[in-house]
Structure formats: structure tokens, C-alpha cells
Coordinates of C-alpha atoms in Angstrom, one line a residue:
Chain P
X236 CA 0.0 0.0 0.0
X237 CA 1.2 3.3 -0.8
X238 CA 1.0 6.4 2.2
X239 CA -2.5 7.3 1.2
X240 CA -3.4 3.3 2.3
X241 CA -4.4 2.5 -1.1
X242 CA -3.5 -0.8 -2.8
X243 CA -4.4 -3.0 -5.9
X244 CA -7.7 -5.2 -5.0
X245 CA -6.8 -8.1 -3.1
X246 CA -9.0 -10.6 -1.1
X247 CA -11.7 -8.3 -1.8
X248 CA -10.1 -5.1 -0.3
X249 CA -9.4 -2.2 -2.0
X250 CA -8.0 0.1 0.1
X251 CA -8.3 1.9 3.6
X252 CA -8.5 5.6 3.4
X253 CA -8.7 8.1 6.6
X254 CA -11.7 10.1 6.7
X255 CA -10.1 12.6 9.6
X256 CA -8.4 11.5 13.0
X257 CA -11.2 9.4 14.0
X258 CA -12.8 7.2 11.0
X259 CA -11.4 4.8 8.3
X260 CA -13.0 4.2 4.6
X261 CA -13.0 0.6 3.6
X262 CA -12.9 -0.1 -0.1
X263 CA -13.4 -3.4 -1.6
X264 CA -14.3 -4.8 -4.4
X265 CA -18.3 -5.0 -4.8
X266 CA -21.8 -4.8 -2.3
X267 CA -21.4 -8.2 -1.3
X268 CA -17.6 -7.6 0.1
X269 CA -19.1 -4.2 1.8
X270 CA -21.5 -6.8 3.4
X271 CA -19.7 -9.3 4.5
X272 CA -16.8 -6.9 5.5
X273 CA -19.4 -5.0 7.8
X274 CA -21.0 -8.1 9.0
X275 CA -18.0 -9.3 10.2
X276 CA -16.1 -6.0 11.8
X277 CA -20.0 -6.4 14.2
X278 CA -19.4 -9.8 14.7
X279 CA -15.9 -9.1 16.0
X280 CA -17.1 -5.9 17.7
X281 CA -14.7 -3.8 16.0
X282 CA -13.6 -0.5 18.0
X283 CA -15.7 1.7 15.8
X284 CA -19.3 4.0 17.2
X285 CA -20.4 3.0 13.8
X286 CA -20.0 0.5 10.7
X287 CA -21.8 1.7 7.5
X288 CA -21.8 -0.6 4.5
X289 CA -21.8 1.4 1.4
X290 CA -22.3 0.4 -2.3
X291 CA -18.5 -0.6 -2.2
X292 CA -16.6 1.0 1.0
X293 CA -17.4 0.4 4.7
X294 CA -16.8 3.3 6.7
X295 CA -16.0 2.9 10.6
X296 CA -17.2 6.3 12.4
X297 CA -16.1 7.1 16.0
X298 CA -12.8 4.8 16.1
X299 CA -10.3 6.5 19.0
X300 CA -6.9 6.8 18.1
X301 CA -5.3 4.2 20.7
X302 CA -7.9 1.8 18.8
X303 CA -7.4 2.7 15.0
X304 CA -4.5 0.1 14.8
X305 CA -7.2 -3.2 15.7
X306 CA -9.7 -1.9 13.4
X307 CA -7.2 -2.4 11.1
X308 CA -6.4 -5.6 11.8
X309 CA -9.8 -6.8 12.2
X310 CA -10.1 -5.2 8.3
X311 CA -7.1 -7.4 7.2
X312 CA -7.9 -10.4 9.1
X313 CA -11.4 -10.5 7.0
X314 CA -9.4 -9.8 3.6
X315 CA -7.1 -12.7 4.6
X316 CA -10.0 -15.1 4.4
X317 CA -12.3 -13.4 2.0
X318 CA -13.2 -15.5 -1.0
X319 CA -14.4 -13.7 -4.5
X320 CA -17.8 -14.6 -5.8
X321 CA -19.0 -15.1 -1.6
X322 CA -22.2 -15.3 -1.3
X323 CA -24.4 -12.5 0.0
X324 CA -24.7 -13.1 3.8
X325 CA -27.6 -15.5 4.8
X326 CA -30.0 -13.0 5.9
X327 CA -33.8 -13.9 6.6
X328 CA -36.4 -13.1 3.9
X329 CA -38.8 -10.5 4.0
X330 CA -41.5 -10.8 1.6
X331 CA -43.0 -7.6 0.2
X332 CA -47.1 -7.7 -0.9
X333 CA -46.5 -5.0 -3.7
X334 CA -49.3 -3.7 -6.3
X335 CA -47.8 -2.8 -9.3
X336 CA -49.3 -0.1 -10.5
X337 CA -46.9 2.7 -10.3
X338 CA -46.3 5.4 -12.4
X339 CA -43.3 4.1 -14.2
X340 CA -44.3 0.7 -14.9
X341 CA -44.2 1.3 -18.3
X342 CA -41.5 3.1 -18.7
X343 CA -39.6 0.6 -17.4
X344 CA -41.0 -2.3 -19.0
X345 CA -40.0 -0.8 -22.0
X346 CA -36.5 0.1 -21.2
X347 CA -36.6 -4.2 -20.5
X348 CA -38.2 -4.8 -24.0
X349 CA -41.1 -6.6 -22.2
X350 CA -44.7 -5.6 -21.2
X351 CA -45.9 -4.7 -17.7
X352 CA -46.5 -8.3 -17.0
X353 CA -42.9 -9.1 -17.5
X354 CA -41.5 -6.7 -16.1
X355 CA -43.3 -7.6 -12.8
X356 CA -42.0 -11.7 -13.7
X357 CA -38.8 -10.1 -13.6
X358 CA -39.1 -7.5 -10.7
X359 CA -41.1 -10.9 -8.7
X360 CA -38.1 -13.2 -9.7
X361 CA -35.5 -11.5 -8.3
X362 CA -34.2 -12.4 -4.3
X363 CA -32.8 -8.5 -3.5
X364 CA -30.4 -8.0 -0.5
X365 CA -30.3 -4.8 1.4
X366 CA -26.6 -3.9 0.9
X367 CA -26.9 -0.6 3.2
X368 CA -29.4 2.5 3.8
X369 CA -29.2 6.0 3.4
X370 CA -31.5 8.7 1.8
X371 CA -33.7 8.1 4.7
X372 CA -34.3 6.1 8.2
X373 CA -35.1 2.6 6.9
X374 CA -34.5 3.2 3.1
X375 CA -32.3 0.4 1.9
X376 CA -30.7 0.0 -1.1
X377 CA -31.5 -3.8 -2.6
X378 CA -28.8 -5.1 -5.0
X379 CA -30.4 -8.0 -7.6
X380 CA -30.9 -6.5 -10.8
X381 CA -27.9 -6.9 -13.3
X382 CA -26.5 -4.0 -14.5
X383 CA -28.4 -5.0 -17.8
X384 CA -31.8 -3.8 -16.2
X385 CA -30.4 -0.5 -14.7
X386 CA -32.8 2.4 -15.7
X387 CA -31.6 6.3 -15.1
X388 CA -33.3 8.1 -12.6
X389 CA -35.8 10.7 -13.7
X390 CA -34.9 13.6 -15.0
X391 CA -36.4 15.9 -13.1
X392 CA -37.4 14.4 -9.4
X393 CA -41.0 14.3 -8.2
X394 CA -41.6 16.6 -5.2
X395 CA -43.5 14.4 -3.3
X396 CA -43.2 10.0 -3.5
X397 CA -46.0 8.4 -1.0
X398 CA -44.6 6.0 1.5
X399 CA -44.3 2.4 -0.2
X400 CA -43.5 3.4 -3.2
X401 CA -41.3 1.0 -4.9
X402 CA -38.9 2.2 -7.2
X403 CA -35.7 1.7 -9.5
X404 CA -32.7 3.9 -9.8
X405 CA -29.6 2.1 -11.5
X406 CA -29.6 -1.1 -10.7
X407 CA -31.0 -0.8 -7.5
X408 CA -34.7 -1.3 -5.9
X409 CA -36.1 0.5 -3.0
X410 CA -38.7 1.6 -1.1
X411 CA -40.0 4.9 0.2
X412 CA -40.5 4.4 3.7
X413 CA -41.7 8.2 4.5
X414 CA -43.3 10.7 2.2
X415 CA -40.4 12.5 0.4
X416 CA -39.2 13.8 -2.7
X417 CA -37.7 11.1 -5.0
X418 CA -36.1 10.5 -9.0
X419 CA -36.7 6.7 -8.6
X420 CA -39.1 5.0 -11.5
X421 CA -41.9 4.0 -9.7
X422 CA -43.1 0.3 -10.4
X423 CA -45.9 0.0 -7.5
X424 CA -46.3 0.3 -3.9
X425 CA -46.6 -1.6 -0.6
X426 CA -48.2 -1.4 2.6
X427 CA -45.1 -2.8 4.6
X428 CA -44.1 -0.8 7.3
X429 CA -40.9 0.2 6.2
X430 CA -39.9 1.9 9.4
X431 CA -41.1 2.1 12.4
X432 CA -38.8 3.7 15.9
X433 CA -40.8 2.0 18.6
X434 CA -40.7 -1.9 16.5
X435 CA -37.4 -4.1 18.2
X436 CA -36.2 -3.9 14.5
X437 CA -36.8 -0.2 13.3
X438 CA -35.6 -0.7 9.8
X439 CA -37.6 -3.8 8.4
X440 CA -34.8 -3.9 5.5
X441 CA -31.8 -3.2 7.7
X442 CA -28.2 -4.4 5.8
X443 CA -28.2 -8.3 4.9
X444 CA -31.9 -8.7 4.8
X445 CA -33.0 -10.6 1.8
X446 CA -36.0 -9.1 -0.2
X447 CA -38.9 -10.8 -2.2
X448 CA -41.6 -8.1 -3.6
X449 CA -44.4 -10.6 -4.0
X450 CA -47.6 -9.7 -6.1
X451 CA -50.5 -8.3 -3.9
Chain L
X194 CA -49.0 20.3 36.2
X195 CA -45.7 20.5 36.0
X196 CA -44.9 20.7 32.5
X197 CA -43.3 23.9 31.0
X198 CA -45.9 25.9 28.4
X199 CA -44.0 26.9 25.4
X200 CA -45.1 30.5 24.5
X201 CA -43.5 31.9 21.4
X202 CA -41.1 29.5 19.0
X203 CA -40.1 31.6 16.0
X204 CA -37.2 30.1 14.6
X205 CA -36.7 26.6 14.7
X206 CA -36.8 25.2 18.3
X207 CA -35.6 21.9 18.7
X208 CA -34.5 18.9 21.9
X209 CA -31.7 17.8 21.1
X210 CA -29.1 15.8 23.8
X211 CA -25.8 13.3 22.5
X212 CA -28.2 12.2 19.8
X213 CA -28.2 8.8 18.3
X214 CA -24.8 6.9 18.0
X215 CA -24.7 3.4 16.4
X216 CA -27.7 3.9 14.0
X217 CA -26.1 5.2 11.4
X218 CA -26.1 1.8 9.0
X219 CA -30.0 1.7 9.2
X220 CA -30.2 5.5 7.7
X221 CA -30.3 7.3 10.9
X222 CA -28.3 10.5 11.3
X223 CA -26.9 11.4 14.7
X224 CA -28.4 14.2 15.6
X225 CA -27.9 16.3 18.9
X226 CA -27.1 19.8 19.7
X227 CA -24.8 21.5 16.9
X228 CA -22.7 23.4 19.2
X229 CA -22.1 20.5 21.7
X230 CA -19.6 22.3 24.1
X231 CA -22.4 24.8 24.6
X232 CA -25.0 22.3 25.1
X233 CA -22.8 20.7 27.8
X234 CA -22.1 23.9 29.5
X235 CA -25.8 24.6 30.1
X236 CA -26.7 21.3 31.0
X237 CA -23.6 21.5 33.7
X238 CA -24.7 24.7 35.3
X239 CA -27.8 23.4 35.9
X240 CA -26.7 20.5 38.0
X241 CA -28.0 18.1 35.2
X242 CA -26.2 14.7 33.5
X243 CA -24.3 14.2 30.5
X244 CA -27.7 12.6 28.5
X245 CA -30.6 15.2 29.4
X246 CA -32.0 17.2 26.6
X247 CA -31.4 20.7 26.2
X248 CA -33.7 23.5 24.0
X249 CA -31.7 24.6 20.8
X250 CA -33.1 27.6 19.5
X251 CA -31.9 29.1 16.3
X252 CA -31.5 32.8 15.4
X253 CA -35.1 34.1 17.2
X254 CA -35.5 32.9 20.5
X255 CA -37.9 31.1 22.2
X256 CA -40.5 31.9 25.6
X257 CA -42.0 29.4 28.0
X258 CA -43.8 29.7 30.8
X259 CA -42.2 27.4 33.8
X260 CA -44.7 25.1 35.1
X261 CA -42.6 23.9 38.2
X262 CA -40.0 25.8 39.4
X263 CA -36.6 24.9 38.6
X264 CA -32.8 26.2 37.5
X265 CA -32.5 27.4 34.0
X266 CA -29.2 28.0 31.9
X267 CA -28.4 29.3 28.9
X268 CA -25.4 29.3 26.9
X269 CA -24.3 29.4 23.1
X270 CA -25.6 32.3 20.7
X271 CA -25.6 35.5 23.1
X272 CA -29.5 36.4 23.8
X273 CA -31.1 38.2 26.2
X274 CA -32.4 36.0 29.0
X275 CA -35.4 37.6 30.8
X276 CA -37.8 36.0 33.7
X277 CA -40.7 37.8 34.5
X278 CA -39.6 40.5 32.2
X279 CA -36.2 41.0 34.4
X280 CA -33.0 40.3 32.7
X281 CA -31.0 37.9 34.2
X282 CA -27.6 36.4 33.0
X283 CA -26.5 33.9 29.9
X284 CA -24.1 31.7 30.9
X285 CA -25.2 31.3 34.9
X286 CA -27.5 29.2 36.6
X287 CA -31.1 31.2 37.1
X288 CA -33.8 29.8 39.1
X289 CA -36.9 30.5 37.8
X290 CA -40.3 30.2 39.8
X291 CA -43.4 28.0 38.9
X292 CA -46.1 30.2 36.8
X293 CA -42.6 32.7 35.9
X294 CA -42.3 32.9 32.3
X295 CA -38.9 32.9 30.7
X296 CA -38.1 34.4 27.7
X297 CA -34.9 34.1 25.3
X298 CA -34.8 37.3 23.1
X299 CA -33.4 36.8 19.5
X300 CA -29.6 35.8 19.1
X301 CA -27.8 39.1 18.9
X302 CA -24.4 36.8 17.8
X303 CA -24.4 33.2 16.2
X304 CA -27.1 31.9 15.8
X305 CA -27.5 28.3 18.1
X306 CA -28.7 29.4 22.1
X307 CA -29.2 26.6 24.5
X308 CA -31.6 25.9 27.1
X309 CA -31.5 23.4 29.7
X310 CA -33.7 23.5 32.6
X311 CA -32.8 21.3 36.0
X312 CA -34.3 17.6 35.7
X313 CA -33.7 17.8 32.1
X314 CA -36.3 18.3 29.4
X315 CA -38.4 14.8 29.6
X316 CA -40.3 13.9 26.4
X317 CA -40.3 10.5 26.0
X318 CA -36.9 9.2 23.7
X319 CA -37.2 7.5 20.9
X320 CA -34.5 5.1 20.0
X321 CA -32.6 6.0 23.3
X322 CA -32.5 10.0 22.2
X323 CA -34.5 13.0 22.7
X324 CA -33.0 14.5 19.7
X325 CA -35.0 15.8 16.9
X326 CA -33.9 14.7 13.6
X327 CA -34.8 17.6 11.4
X328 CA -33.3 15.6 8.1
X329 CA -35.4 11.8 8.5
X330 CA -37.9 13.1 11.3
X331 CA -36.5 10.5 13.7
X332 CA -37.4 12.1 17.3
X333 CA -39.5 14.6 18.9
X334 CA -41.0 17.2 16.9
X335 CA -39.7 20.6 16.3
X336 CA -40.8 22.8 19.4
X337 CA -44.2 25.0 18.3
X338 CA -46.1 27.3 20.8
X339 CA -49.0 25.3 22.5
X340 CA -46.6 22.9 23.3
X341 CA -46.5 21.2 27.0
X342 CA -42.6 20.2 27.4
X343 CA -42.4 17.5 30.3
X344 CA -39.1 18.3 32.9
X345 CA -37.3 15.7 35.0
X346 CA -37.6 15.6 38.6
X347 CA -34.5 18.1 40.1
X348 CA -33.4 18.7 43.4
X349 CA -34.3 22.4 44.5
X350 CA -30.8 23.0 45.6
X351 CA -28.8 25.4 43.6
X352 CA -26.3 23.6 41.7
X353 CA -23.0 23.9 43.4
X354 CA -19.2 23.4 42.1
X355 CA -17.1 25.3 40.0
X356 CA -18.3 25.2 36.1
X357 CA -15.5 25.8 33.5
X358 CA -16.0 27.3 30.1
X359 CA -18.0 30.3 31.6
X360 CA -16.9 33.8 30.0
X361 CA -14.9 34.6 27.4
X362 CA -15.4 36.2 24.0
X363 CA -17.1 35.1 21.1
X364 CA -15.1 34.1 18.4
X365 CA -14.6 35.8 15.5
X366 CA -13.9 35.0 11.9
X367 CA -13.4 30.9 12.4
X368 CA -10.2 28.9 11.0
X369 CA -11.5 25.4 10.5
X370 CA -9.0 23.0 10.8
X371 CA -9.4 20.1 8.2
X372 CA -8.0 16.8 7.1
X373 CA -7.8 16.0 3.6
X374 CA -10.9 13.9 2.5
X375 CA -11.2 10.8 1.1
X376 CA -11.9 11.5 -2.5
X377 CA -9.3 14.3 -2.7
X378 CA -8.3 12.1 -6.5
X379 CA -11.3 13.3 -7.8
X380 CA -10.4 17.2 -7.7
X381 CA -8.2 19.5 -9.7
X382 CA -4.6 19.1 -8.3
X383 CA -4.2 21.5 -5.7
X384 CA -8.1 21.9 -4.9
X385 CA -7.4 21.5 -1.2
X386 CA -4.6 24.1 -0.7
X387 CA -7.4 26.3 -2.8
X388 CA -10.0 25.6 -0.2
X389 CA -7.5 26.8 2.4
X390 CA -6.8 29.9 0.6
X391 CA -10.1 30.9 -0.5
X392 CA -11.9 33.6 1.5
X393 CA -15.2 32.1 2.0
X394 CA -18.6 32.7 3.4
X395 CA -22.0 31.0 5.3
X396 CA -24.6 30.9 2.6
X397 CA -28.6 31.8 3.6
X398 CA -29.2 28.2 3.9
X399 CA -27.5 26.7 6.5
X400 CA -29.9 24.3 8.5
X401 CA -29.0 21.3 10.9
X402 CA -28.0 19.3 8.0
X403 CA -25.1 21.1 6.5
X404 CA -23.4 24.3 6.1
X405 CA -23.5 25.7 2.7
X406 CA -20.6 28.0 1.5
X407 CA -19.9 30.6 -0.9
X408 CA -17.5 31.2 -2.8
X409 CA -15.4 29.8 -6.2
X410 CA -16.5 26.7 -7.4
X411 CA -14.1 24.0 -6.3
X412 CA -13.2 21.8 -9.5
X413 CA -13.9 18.6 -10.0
X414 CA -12.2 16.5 -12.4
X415 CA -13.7 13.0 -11.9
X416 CA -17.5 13.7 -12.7
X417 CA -18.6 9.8 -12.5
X418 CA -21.1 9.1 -10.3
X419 CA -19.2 8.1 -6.9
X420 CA -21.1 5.1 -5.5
X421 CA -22.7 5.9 -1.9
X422 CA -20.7 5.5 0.9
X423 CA -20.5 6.4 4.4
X424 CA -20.6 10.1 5.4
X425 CA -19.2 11.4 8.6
X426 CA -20.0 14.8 10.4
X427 CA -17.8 17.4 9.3
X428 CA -16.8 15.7 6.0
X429 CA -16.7 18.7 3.1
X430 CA -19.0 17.5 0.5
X431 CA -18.5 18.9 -3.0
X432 CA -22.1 18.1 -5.1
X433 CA -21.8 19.0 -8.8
X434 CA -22.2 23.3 -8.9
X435 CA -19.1 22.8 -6.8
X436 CA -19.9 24.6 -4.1
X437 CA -18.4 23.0 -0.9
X438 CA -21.2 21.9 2.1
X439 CA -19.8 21.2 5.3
X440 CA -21.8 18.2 6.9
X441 CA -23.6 18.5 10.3
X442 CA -25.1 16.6 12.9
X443 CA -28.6 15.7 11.1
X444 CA -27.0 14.8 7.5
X445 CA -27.8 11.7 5.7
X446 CA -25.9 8.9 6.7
X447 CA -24.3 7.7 2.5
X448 CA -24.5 9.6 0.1
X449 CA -22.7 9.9 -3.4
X450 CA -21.1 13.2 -3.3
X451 CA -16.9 13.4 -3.2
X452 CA -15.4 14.6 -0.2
X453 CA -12.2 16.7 -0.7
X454 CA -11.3 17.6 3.3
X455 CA -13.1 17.0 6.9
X456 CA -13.7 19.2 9.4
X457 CA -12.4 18.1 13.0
X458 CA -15.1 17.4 15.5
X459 CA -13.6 20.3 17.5
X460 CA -14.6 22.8 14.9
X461 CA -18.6 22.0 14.1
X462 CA -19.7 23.8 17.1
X463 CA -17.9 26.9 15.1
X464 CA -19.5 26.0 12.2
X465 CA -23.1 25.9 14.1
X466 CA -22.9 29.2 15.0
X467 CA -22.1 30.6 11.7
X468 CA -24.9 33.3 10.7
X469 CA -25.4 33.8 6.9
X470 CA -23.3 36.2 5.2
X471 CA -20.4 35.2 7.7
X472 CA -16.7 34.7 6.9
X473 CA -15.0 31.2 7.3
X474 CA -12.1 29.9 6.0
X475 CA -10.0 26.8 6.3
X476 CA -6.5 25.7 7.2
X477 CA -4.6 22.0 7.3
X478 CA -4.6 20.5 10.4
X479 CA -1.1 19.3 11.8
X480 CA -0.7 15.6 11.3
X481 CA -1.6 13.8 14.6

């Protein structure tokens, strides 16, 4: 690695890159690294106030200086024994009672070359994982689609997205879990509770939870 | 009924404590008082503990009328403090008498005052924090006249001990010390030593989510999309127009934008109390 604690992509890790005295940048290879790497640095309690996946980094907020040195070990130890082509982690299954009847159905159905019926097959087939959140409490961004279904987000964003709204930006799915502005192509909605403070589990698609949208 | 009565709530009026640590990988920002030192001060001349909630009110002030007699504080943006319609001091424990009303005039410097009132300000937490959220709504709603704030039980005592941090001026043109950021590859060569040269200044939109400043368009030369990643407070986000935005306690927790420098922790109470218009500028921090 050079100063900057960059390196060539190896066992999945990219790089580790100071974000200020007190948090470390993760880079590795793909969501499913940023996973597993952040599923791991909790199961080893890492010396970090927070671990947040990203689409390809995890980022460990609050580590103190005297502890800086074993998050860094505990980031090396996972690259030692990461395998390429792992698995997503083995997170339960939340199913998702959607009506698709959003906006954007269309649209997207014929950015696919198929008809709305196919394009819910193909939203229907697909077993999303949560790979982190952001955007919003709860909002989860669920990787599934290949990069051959990505869709642009809209041009111009709508001011106002109802809760449950499903919707596509890139190759990701997600869903609204508040009322909010939004450039996502809607497909349908759902009357899951996306989010809810007082519930044990506050975020219903928290990072690592598998995702079926089944039709309602 | 012990509950204080809020009066008047002009500006935004929020509780805020230490906010919300750990919940940052389910989409939750942090929240809690901007300008933490000050919010710690107030809640130490009162007597109080390191978790109860203060009142942050920004720019305009806020009134109340006490519903159980207790010791007040405030600290942060100078204001003037009035009971009854007598002044009393910022900065010093007050006690202020059931049925009194209390009333924090407009900030006439800064623009975050805190209030923190013996027993602690008592709405019920959610997810361990009496912090309002202002970006994902996670929290206690802003403050709005009408409103019935709950307060802790205190002891009556006047709180005793010596309380550092009283005193002192208010600063003047802050020198925010930053690290370089994490994405520094995808600006111009040099774009950091231009952000520390650059005279630059508080836009009209600074909320609890970021401070927006103006002044020359820092350049990026790497316009991909960056994929989301983790955001910290104080992390200098540069979104397309260029136009650097300092993150603060309620921002989201990924997000997509490079970030060329960060802010140390000691500095975002500074940056809190930055009123539009405002002059700011930025210098390297010495290596640890």
C-alpha cells in the first residue's frame, strides 16, 4: 500500500483511506464484500461507534486513536479469508405484498423490451439483498438486478413519492419508507411498514436482509 | 402540572441531547445539539447529566412559561435571557419560579442558544435520544407554541461546584482546521490548498443538515457518479455546482457526493454558530 493506504484489490479489499483522525474508509471490491466486511467487523465488535456498508466501501465512524491500529487488523484479518464470488450473507427473507401499478411501470417495461407483465416476472423473480441505507431512516438500497436492467433516474425528481412506493434507480430497488421527494421510477407500492422507531427492529430492511416483492 | 408551556417559537426550536450513536447503518443520522460544548455547558450549570436534553433555539429565541419551578441556563448564541420581564444572565445558573415565564430574546451573535432546565427536558426518547432529527424526522417534533414540554424531577438545591468554560469572548472569523478527504483524487490538483486559501462565506441556507458556503467553485475532475458511501460529520462534501457543504449533525448517513477535506469534531460547534453572510475559511490540520 502506498501512504494514502491504497492498494491494488486483493481478497476483496481495495483500500483503507482516513476520513479525519477518528474514521477509516474501507474499499473493496463489490456490495457483497461491503456486506460481509461489515458483517463481520460487528461480529468481532470492531472499535468503531459505527460501521456503515456502502455500495462498495465500509466506513467505521467514532474509532479512537489508541484503537485505530485493531480496526485495522480486524479489516485485514477478513481480507485474509475473504473468498471472490462469496455469497451475499444468509439474511432472513422479508417478503414484500406490492401492487404494481406505479407510475413508471411502463416506462420501465419498455426500457426491459417486455410488457408490464414481465416486467413484474422479472421484478417478482428476483431475491434483492439490502446492501446498506441512506437517503432516509429505513431506506435500503436492494442489489439484484444486473446491470443489464439499470434504468436512469428521472430527469427531473417528483416533489413528493408516498410511503411504499417502490422504485428503480440504476440497478438498485427501493422503497420509500416516509413521504419524500424522489427520481426513482416508480413500479408500485406496498403497505409494509418500512420503518417504524418504537418496533425491536426499526428498519424492516436493515443491511443483509433478503428481499422478495411478491404480487399483492 | 408540571410541564413547561411553550409561548413563542419563532425560529426553529428543537430537543436535542448526545443524539443517536450506532444507527447510522440503518439510515439514521446522529443528531444532537450543533454546538455541543455549549449544550454541555448549560446542561452543567444546571446541575444536570451528560444525557438530558437541552432546548436549541436558532437565530429568534424562544419563551415558555415554567410550570414547576426549577434552575435554567443558557449558553451558546448570546441572547437576552429575561424572567418575568427581568434580565437575568447567559451563561449562569437562574432559578426561575413556577407560573414565571422565561423568555430568550433573538440571538444578537451566532445563531444556536441553549436551554437546559434542572431535571432535564423529559419527552419521551425514541431510540434511546430525545434528539430531533430535522433531516429523516426520527425524534421529537420541532418545538411549536401550545406545546407542554415535560421536565425531569431536580433537586431544589442550587447547583454547586465550579463550572468551567463560563466567560470569554465570542469568536470571530473561524479557522476550521481540516484533514484531507477521502476522495481528494477526484479534484483538480491542488483543490485543497485552494480551499484553504479561499476567502469564503456562510450561505442563507445553513440548516442542521449542512453548512453551505460561498464562494469559487471548487473543480472537479472526476464527474462519475461516486457510488454511496458512508458520510461522517464534518466531512466537506462537494455536489456537482461545486460549491463546498460542510456536513452537520442531522445529515444523511451515505451519500454519493466526493469529499475533498473533513472538518475536525472540534470545529462544528464553530461552524453551528455561523450566521449567513459570515466569513469562514479553512486551514490543514497538523498531522496527529
Amino acid at each position: 500500500m502506498d501512504a494514502a493506504g491504497r492498494g491494488t484489490v486483493s481478497g476483496g479489499l481495495a483500500g483503507v483511506v482516513e476520513v479525519g483522525p477518528a474514521a477509516l474508509l474501507v474499499e473493496v471490491a463489490d456490495a457483497t464484500a461491503a456486506l460481509d466486511l461489515a458483517a463481520h467487523l460487528r461480529a468481532v465488535r470492531v472499535p468503531a461507534v459505527e460501521v456503515v456498508p456502502g455500495a462498495c466501501t465500509v466506513l467505521l465512524d467514532g474509532v479512537a486513536r489508541d484503537d485505530a491500529a485493531a480496526a485495522r487488523a480486524a479489516v485485514a484479518a477478513w481480507a485474509a479469508a475473504w473468498v471472490p464470488g462469496t455469497a451475499p450473507p444468509d439474511g432472513e427473507v422479508v417478503e414484500l405484498p406490492t401492487v404494481y401499478d406505479g407510475p413508471d411501470l411502463d416506462d420501465v417495461a419498455a426500457r426491459w423490451g417486455t410488457d408490464r407483465d414481465g416486467a413484474v416476472e422479472r421484478h417478482t423473480a428476483t431475491v434483492f439483498v439490502s446492501a446498506f441505507c441512506g437517503f432516509a431512516p429505513g431506506f435500503a438500497y436492494l442489489a439484484g438486478l444486473g446491470d443489464d436492467l439499470a434504468v436512469p433516474r428521472l430527469a427531473t425528481p417528483r416533489t413528493a413519492v408516498p410511503p411504499g412506493s417502490v422504485g428503480l434507480a440504476g440497478a438498485w430497488c427501493g422503497v420509500y419508507p416516509t413521504r419524500s421527494p424522489g427520481g426513482w421510477r416508480l413500479l408500485g407500492r406496498t403497505d409494509a411498514l418500512l420503518w417504524d422507531p418504537s418496533r425491536d427492529r426499526p428498519a424492516l430492511l436493515a443491511p443483509g436482509t433478503r428481499v422478495r416483492f411478491v404480487p399483492a | 402540572m408540571t410541564g413547561w408551556t411553550v409561548l413563542a417559537a419563532d425560529g426553529l426550536v428543537t430537543l436535542q441531547d448526545r443524539g443517536r450513536p450506532g444507527l447510522a447503518h440503518l439510515g439514521v443520522p446522529r443528531a444532537g445539539a450543533l454546538d455541543a460544548p455549549a449544550a454541555a455547558l448549560a446542561r452543567r450549570l444546571v446541575g444536570g447529566g451528560v444525557d438530558d436534553a437541552v432546548l436549541e433555539a436558532t437565530l429568534a429565541g424562544v419563551a415558555l412559561r415554567a410550570g414547576s419551578s426549577r434552575w435554567v441556563a443558557v449558553t451558546g448564541a448570546p441572547c437576552a435571557v429575561a424572567v418575568d420581564g427581568r434580565p437575568v444572565g447567559h451563561g449562569r445558573a437562574v432559578r426561575v419560579p413556577a407560573g414565571s415565564e422565561l423568555v430568550l430574546g433573538p440571538a444578537r451573535a451566532g445563531v444556536r442558544s441553549y436551554l437546559a432546565v434542572g431535571g432535564g427536558w423529559a419527552d419521551e426518547p425514541v431510540l434511546g435520544s430525545r434528539s430531533t432529527d430535522t433531516l429523516g424526522g426520527v425524534g421529537p417534533p420541532p418545538v411549536r407554541p401550545g406545546r407542554v414540554l415535560p421536565v425531569g424531577p431536580a433537586d431544589p438545591a442550587p447547583p454547586g461546584g465550579d463550572v468551567p468554560g463560563v466567560g470569554g469572548g465570542w469568536p470571530g472569523e473561524p479557522l476550521l482546521r481540516v484533514d484531507p478527504g477521502p476522495r481528494l483524487d477526484r479534484f483538480a490538483a491542488g483543490t485543497l490548498g485552494r480551499l484553504c486559501a479561499t476567502a469564503w462565506s456562510a450561505s442563507g441556507d445553513a440548516d442542521r443538515v449542512g453548512l453551505r458556503l460561498v464562494g469559487p467553485a471548487l473543480e472537479r475532475v472526476d464527474d462519475r457518479e461516486l457510488p454511496s458511501e458512508g458520510m461522517v460529520a464534518g466531512a466537506v462534501q462537494v455536489p456537482p455546482d461545486g460549491r463546498p457543504v460542510v456536513l452537520l449533525a442531522d445529515h444523511p448517513t451515505t451519500g454519493g457526493y466526493p469529499v475533498v477535506a473533513v472538518v475536525r469534531a472540534a470545529e462544528l460547534a464553530a461552524c453551528a454558530q455561523l450566521r449567513p453572510g459570515d466569513p469562514v475559511r479553512f486551514s490543514r490540520a497538523p498531522r496527529a
